[in-house]
PDB file of C-alpha atoms in Angstrom:
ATOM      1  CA  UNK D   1      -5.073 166.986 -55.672  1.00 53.00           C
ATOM      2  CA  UNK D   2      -7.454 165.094 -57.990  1.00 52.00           C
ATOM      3  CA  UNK D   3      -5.079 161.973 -57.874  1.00 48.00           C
ATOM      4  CA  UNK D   4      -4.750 162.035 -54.009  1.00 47.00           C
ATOM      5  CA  UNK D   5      -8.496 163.009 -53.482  1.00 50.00           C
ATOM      6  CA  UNK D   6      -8.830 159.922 -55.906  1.00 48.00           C
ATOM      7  CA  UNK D   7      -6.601 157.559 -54.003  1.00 43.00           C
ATOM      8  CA  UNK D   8      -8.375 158.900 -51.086  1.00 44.00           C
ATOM      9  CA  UNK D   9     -11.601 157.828 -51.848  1.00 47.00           C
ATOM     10  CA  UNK D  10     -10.069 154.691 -53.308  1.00 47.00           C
ATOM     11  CA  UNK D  11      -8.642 153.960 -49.772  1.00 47.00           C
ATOM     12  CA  UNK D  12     -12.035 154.550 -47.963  1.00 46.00           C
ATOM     13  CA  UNK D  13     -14.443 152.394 -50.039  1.00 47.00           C
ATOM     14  CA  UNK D  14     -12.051 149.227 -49.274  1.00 46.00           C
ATOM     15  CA  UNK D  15     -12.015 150.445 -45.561  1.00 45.00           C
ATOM     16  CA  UNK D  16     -15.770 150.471 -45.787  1.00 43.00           C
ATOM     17  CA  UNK D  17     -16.080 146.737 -47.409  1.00 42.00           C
ATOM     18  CA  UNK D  18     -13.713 145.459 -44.676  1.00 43.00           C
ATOM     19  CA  UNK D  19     -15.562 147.027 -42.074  1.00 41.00           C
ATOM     20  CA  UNK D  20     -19.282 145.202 -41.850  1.00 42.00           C
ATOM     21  CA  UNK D  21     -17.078 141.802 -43.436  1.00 44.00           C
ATOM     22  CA  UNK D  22     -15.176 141.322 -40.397  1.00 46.00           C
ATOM     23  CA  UNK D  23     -17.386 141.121 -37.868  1.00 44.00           C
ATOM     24  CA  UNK D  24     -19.823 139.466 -40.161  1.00 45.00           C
ATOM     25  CA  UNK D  25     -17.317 136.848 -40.740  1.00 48.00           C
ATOM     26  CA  UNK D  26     -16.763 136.431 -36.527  1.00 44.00           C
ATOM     27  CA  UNK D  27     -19.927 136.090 -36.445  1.00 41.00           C
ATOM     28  CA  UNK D  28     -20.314 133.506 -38.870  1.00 45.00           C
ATOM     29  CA  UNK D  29     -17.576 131.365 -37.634  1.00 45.00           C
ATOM     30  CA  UNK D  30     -19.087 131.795 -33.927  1.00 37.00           C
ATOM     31  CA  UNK D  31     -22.546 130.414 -34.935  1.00 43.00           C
ATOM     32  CA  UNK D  32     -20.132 127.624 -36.845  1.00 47.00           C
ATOM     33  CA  UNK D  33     -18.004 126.614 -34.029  1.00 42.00           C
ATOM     34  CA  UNK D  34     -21.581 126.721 -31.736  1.00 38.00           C
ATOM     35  CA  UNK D  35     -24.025 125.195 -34.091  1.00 49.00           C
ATOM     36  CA  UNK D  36     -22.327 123.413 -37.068  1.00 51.00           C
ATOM     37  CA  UNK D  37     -20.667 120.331 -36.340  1.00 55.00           C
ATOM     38  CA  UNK D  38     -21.014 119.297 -39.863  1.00 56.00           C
ATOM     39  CA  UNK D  39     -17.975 121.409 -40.628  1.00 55.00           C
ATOM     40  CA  UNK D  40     -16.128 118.273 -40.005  1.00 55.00           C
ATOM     41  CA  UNK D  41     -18.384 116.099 -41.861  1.00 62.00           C
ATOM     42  CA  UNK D  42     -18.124 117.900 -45.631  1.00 66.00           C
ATOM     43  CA  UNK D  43     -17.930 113.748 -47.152  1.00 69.00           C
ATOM     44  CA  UNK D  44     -20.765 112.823 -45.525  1.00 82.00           C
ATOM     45  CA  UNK D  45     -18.859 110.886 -43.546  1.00 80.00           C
ATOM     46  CA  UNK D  46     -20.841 109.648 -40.586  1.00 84.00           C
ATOM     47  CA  UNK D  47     -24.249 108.894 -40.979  1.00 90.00           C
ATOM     48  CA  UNK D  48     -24.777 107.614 -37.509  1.00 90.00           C
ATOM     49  CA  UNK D  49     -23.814 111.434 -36.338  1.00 88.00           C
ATOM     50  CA  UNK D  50     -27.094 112.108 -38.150  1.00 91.00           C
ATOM     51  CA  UNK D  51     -29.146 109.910 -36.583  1.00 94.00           C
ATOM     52  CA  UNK D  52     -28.050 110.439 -33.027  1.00 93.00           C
ATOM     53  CA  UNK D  53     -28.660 114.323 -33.271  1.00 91.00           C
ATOM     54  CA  UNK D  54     -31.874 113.922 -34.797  1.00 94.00           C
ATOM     55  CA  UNK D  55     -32.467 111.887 -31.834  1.00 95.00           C
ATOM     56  CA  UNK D  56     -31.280 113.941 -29.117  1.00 92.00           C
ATOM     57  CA  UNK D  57     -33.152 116.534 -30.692  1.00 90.00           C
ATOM     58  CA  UNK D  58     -36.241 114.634 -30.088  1.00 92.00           C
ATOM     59  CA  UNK D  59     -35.336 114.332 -26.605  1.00 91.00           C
ATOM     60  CA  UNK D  60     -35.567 117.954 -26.537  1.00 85.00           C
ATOM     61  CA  UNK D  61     -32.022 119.063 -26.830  1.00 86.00           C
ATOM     62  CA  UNK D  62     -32.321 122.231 -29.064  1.00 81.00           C
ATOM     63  CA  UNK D  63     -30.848 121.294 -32.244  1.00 83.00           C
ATOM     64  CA  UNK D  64     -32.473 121.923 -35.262  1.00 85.00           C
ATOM     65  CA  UNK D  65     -33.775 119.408 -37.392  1.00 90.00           C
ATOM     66  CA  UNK D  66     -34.329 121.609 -40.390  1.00 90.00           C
ATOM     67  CA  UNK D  67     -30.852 122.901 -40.270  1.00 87.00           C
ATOM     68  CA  UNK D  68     -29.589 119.548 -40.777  1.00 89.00           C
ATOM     69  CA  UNK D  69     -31.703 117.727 -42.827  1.00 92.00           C
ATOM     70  CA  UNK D  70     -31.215 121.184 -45.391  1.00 91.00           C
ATOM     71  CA  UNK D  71     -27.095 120.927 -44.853  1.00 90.00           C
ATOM     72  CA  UNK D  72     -27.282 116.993 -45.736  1.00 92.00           C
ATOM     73  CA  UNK D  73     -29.467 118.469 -48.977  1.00 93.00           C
ATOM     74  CA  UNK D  74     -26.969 120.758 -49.535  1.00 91.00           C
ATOM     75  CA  UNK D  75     -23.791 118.540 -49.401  1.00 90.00           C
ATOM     76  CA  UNK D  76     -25.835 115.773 -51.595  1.00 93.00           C
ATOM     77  CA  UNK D  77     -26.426 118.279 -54.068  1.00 93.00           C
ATOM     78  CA  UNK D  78     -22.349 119.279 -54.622  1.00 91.00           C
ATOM     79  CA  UNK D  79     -21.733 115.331 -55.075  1.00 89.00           C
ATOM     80  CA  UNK D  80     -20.261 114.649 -51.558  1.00 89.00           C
ATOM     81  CA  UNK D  81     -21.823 111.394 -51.525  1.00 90.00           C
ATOM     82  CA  UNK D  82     -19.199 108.644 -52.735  1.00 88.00           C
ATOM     83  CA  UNK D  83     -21.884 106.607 -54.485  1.00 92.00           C
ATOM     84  CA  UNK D  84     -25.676 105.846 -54.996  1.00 94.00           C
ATOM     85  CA  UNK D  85     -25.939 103.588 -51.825  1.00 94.00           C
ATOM     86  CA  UNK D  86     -23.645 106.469 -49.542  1.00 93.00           C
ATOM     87  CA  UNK D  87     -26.263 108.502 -50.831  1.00 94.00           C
ATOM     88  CA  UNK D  88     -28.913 106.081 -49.562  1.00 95.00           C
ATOM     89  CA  UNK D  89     -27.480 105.550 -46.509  1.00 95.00           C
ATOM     90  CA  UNK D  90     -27.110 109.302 -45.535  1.00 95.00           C
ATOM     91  CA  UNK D  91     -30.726 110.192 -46.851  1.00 96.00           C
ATOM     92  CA  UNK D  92     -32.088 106.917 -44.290  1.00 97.00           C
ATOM     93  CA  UNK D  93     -30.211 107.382 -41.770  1.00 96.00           C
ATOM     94  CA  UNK D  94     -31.903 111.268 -41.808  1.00 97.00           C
ATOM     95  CA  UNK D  95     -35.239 109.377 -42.156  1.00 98.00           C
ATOM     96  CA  UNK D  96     -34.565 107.224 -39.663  1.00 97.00           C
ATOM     97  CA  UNK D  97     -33.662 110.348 -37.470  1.00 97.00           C
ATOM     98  CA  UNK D  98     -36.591 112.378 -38.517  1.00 97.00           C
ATOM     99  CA  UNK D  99     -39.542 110.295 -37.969  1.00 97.00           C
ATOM    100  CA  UNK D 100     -37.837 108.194 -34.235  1.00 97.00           C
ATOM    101  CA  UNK D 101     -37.472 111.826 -33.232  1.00 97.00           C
ATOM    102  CA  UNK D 102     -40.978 112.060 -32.926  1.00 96.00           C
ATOM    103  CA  UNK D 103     -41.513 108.796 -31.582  1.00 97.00           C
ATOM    104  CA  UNK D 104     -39.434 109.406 -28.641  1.00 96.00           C
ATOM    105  CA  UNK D 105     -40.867 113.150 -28.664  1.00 94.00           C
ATOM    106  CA  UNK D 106     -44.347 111.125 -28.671  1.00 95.00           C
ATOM    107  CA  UNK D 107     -43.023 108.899 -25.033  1.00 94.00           C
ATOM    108  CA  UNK D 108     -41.905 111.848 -23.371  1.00 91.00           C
ATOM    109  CA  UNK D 109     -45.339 112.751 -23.537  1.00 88.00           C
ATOM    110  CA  UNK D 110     -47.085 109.631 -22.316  1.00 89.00           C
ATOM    111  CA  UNK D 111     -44.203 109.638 -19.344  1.00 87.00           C
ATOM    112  CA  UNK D 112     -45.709 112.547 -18.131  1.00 82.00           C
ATOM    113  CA  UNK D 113     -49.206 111.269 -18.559  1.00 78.00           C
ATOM    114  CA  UNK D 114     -48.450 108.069 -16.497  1.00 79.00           C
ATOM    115  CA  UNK D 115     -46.832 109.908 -13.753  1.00 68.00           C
ATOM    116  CA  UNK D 116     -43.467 111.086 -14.799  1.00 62.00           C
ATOM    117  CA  UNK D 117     -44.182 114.354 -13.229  1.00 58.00           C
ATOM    118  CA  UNK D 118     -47.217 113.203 -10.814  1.00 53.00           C
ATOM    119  CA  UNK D 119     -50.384 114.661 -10.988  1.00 57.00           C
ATOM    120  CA  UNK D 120     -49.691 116.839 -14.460  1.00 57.00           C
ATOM    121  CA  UNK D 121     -51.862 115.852 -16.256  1.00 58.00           C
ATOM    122  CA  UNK D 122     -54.895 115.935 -13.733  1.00 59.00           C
ATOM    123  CA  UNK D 123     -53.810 119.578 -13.172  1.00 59.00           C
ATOM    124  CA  UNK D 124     -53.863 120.590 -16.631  1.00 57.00           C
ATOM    125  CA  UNK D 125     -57.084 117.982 -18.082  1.00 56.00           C
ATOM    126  CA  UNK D 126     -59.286 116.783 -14.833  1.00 57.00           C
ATOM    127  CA  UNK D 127     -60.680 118.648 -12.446  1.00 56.00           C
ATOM    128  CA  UNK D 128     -64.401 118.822 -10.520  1.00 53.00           C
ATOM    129  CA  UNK D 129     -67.060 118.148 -13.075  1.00 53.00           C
ATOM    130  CA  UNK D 130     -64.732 117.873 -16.104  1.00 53.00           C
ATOM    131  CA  UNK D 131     -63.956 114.309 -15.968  1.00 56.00           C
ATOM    132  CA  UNK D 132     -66.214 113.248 -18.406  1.00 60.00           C
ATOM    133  CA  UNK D 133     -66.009 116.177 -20.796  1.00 58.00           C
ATOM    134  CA  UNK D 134     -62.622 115.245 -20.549  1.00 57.00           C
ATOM    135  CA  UNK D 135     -62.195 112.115 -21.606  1.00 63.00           C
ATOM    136  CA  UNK D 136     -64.692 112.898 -25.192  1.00 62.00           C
ATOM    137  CA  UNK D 137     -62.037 115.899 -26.486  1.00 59.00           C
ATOM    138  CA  UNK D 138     -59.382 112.971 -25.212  1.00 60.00           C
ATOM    139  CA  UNK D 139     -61.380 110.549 -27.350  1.00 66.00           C
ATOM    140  CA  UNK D 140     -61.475 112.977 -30.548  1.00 62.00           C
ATOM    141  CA  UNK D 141     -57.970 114.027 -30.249  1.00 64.00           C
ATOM    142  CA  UNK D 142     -56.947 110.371 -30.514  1.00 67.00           C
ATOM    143  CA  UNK D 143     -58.934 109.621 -32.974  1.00 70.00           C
ATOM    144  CA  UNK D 144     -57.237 111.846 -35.683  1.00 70.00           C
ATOM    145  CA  UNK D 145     -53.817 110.922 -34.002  1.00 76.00           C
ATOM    146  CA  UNK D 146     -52.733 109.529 -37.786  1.00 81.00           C
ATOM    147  CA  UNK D 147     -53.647 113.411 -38.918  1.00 88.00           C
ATOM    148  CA  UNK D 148     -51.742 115.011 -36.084  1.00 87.00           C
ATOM    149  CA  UNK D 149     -48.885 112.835 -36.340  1.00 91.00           C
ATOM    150  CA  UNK D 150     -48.901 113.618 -40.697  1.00 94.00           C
ATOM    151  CA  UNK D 151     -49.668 117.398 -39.773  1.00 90.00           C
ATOM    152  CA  UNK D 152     -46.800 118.093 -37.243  1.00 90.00           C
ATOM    153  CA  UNK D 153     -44.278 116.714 -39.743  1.00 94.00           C
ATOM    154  CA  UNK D 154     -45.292 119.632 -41.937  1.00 90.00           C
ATOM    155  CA  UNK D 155     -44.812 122.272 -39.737  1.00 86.00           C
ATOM    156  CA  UNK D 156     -41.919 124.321 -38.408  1.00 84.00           C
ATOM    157  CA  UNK D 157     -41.581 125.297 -34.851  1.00 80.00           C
ATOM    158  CA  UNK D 158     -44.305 123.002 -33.857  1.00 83.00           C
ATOM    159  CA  UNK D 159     -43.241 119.179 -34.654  1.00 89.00           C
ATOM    160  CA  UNK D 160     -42.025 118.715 -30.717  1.00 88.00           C
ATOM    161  CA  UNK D 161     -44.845 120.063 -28.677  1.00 85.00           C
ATOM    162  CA  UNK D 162     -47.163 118.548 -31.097  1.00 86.00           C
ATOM    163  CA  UNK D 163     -46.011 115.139 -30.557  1.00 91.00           C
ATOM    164  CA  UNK D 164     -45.317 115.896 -27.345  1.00 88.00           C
ATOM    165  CA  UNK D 165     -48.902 116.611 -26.960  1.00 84.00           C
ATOM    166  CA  UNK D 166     -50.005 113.802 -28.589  1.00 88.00           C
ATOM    167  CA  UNK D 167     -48.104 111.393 -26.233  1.00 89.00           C
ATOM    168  CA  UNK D 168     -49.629 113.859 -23.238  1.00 82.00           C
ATOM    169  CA  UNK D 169     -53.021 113.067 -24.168  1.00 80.00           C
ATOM    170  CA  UNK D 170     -53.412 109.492 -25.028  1.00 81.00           C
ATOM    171  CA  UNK D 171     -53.206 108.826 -28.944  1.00 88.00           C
ATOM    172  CA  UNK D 172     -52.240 106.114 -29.383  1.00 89.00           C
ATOM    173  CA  UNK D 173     -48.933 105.315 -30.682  1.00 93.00           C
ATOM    174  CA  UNK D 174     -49.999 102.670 -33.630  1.00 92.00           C
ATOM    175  CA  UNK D 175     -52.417 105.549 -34.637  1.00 91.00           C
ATOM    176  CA  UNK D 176     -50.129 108.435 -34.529  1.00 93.00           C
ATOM    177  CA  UNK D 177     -46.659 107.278 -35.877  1.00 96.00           C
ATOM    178  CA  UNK D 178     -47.899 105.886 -39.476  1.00 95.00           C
ATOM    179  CA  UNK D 179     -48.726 109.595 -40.037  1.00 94.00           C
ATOM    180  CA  UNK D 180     -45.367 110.508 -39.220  1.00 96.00           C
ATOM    181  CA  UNK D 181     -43.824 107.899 -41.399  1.00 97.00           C
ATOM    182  CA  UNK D 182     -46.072 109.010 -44.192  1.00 96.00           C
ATOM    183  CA  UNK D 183     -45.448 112.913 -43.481  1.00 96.00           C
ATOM    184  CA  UNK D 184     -41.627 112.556 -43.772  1.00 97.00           C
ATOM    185  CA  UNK D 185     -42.011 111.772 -47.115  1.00 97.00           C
ATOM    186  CA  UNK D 186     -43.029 115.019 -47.187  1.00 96.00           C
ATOM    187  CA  UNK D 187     -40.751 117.200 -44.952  1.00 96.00           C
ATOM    188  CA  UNK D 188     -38.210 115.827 -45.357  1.00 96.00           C
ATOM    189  CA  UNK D 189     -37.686 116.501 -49.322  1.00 97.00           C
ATOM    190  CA  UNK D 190     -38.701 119.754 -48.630  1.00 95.00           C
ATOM    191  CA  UNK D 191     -35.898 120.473 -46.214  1.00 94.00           C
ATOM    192  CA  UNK D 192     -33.292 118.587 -49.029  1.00 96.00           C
ATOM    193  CA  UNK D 193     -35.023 121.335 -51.639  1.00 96.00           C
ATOM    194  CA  UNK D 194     -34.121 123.996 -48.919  1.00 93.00           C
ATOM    195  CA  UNK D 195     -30.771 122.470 -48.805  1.00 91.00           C
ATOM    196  CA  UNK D 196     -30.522 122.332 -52.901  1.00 94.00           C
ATOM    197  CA  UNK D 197     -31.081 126.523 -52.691  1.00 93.00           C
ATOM    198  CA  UNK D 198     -28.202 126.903 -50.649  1.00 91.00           C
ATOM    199  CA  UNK D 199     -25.606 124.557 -51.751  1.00 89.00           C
ATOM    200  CA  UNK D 200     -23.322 127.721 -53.018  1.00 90.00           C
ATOM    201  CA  UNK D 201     -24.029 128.911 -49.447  1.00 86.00           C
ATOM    202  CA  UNK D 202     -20.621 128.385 -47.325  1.00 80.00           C
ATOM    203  CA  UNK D 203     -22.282 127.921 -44.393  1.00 78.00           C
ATOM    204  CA  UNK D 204     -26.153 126.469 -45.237  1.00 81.00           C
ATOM    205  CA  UNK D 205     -26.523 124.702 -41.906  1.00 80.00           C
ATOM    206  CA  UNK D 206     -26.212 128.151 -40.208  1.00 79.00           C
ATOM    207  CA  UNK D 207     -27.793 129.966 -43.185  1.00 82.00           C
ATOM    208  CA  UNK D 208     -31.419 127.335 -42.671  1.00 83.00           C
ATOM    209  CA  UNK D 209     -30.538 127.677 -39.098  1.00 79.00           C
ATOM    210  CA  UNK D 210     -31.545 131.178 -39.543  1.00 79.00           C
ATOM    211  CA  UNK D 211     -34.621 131.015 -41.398  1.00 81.00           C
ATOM    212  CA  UNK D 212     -35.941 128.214 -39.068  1.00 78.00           C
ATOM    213  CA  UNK D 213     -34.860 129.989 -36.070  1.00 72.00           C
ATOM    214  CA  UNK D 214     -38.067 132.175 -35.608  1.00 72.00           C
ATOM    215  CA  UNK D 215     -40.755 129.913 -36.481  1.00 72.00           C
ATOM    216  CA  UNK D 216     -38.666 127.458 -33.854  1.00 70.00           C
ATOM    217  CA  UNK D 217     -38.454 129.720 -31.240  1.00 68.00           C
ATOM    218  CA  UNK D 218     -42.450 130.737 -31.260  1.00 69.00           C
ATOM    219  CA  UNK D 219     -43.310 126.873 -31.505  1.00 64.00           C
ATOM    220  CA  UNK D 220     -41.116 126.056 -28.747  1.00 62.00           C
ATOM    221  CA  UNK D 221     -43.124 128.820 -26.055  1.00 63.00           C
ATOM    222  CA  UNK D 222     -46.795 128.966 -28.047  1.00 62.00           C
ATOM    223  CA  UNK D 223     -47.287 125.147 -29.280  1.00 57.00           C
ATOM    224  CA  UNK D 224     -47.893 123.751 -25.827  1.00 59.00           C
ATOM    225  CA  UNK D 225     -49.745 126.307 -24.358  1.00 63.00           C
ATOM    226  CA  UNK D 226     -51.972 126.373 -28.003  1.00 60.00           C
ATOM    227  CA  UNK D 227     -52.311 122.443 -27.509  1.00 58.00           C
ATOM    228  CA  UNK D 228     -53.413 122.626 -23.655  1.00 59.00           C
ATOM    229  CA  UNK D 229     -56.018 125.436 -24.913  1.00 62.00           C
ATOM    230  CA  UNK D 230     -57.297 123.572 -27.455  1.00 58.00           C
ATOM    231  CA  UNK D 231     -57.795 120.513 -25.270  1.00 55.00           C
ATOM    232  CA  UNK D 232     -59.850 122.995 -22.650  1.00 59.00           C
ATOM    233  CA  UNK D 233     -61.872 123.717 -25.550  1.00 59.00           C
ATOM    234  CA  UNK D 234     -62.785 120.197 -27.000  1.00 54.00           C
ATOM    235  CA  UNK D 235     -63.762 119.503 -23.333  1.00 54.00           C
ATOM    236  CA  UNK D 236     -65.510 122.784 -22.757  1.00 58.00           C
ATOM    237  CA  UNK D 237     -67.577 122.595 -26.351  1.00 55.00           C
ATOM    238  CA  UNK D 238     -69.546 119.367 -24.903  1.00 50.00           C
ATOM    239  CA  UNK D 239     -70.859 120.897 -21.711  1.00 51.00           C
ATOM    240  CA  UNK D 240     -73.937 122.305 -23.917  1.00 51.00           C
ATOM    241  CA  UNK D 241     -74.566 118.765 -25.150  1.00 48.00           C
ATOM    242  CA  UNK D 242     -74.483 118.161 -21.696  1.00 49.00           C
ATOM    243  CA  UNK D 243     -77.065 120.390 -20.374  1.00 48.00           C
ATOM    244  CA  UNK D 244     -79.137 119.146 -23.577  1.00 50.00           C
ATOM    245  CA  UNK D 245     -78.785 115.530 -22.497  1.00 48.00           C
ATOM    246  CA  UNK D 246     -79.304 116.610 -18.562  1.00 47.00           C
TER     247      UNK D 246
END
């Protein structure tokens, strides 16, 4: 009795390991076949792959950035790099990717100032009495469009609508794209780091898919509506100076 109760229990607790593994492992492979496409790319293979997602992600195709950049960090750190300069290559070809992201992020948003989708941005900025209110929180945004374009790179969830507002509003593109040059040199060790913690990590693009996912999600619905608030603001915090003046 002993012995069978014995092999009984020995029978369950296997039953009870397979049970959450399967459908954990479907899972996995789901969010593989969906998200990963660097399962075919374990050698580093094809930089330019890099670079053109990176891209299209700045375009505003939702692919994650962080995901990637922390996979490449991952695969760098278990040697799949052939040399030093495949090593380079990868690493600025993810630069590369990272920082003309924005920059294209950056002329989506001065389409839609100029017109892309007409009469936006006098909607949203202009309006009876506010021109010239207006067009000061304009002037101060663009004039820390080097700190904006630094600041975005550094945060998670929020890099798109921030440049996206930044384009929107008129900074101006020499001002605001040396700060995301010099912010990349930032980020984007950070996200290799990320990478480095899961290298033993089968999947790490899904697994910093996951841990970005959130942040991404609330940048993606709160960053522009936080970025059209605080430009009501900046234009709303001179009408006292206003009256003053008046």
């Amino acid at each position: 009795g002993g012995a069978g109760g014995g092999a009984a229990r020995g029978g369950r607790r296997p039953g009870r390991r397979r049970g959450p593994a399967a459908p954990g492992a479907a899972l996995g492979g789901l969010a593989l076949a969906a998200a990963d496409f660097t399962a075919a790319q374990s050698a580093l293979g094809s930089p330019h792959l890099y670079l053109a997602y990176l891209l299209l992600s700045g375009l505003g195709v939702p692919l994650s950035e962080d995901a990637l950049c922390a996979w490449v960090g991952a695969r760098l750190a278990m040697g799949a790099a052939a040399s030093p300069g495949h090593a380079a290559l990868v690493l600025g070809c993810v630069y590369a990717g990272v920082t003309l992201s924005d920059a294209l992020t950056f002329g989506l948003g001065r389409l839609l100032a100029r017109g892309f989708l007409p009469g936006l941005k006098a909607m949203l900025l202009e309006g009876e009495g506010q021109a010239a209110r207006t067009e000061r929180a304009l002037a101060a945004i663009e004039k820390y469009g080097a700190f904006i374009g630094f600041t975005q790179r550094l945060t998670v969830g929020f890099r798109f609508p921030l440049s996206l507002m930044a384009g929107f509003t008129g900074v101006r593109f020499a001002t605001f794209f040396p700060g995301v040059c010099l912010g990349a040199l930032v980020s984007l060790p950070a996200q290799l780091a990320l990478g480095y913690l899961l290298r033993n990590n089968p999947y790490p693009f899904v697994a910093a898919l996951g841990l970005v996912a959130t942040p991404a999600l609330i940048g993606t619905f709160l960053g522009p509506a936080l970025a059209i608030v605080g430009v009501w603001r900046a234009s709303a915090a001179s009408e006292p100076a206003d009256g003053q003046r008046g």
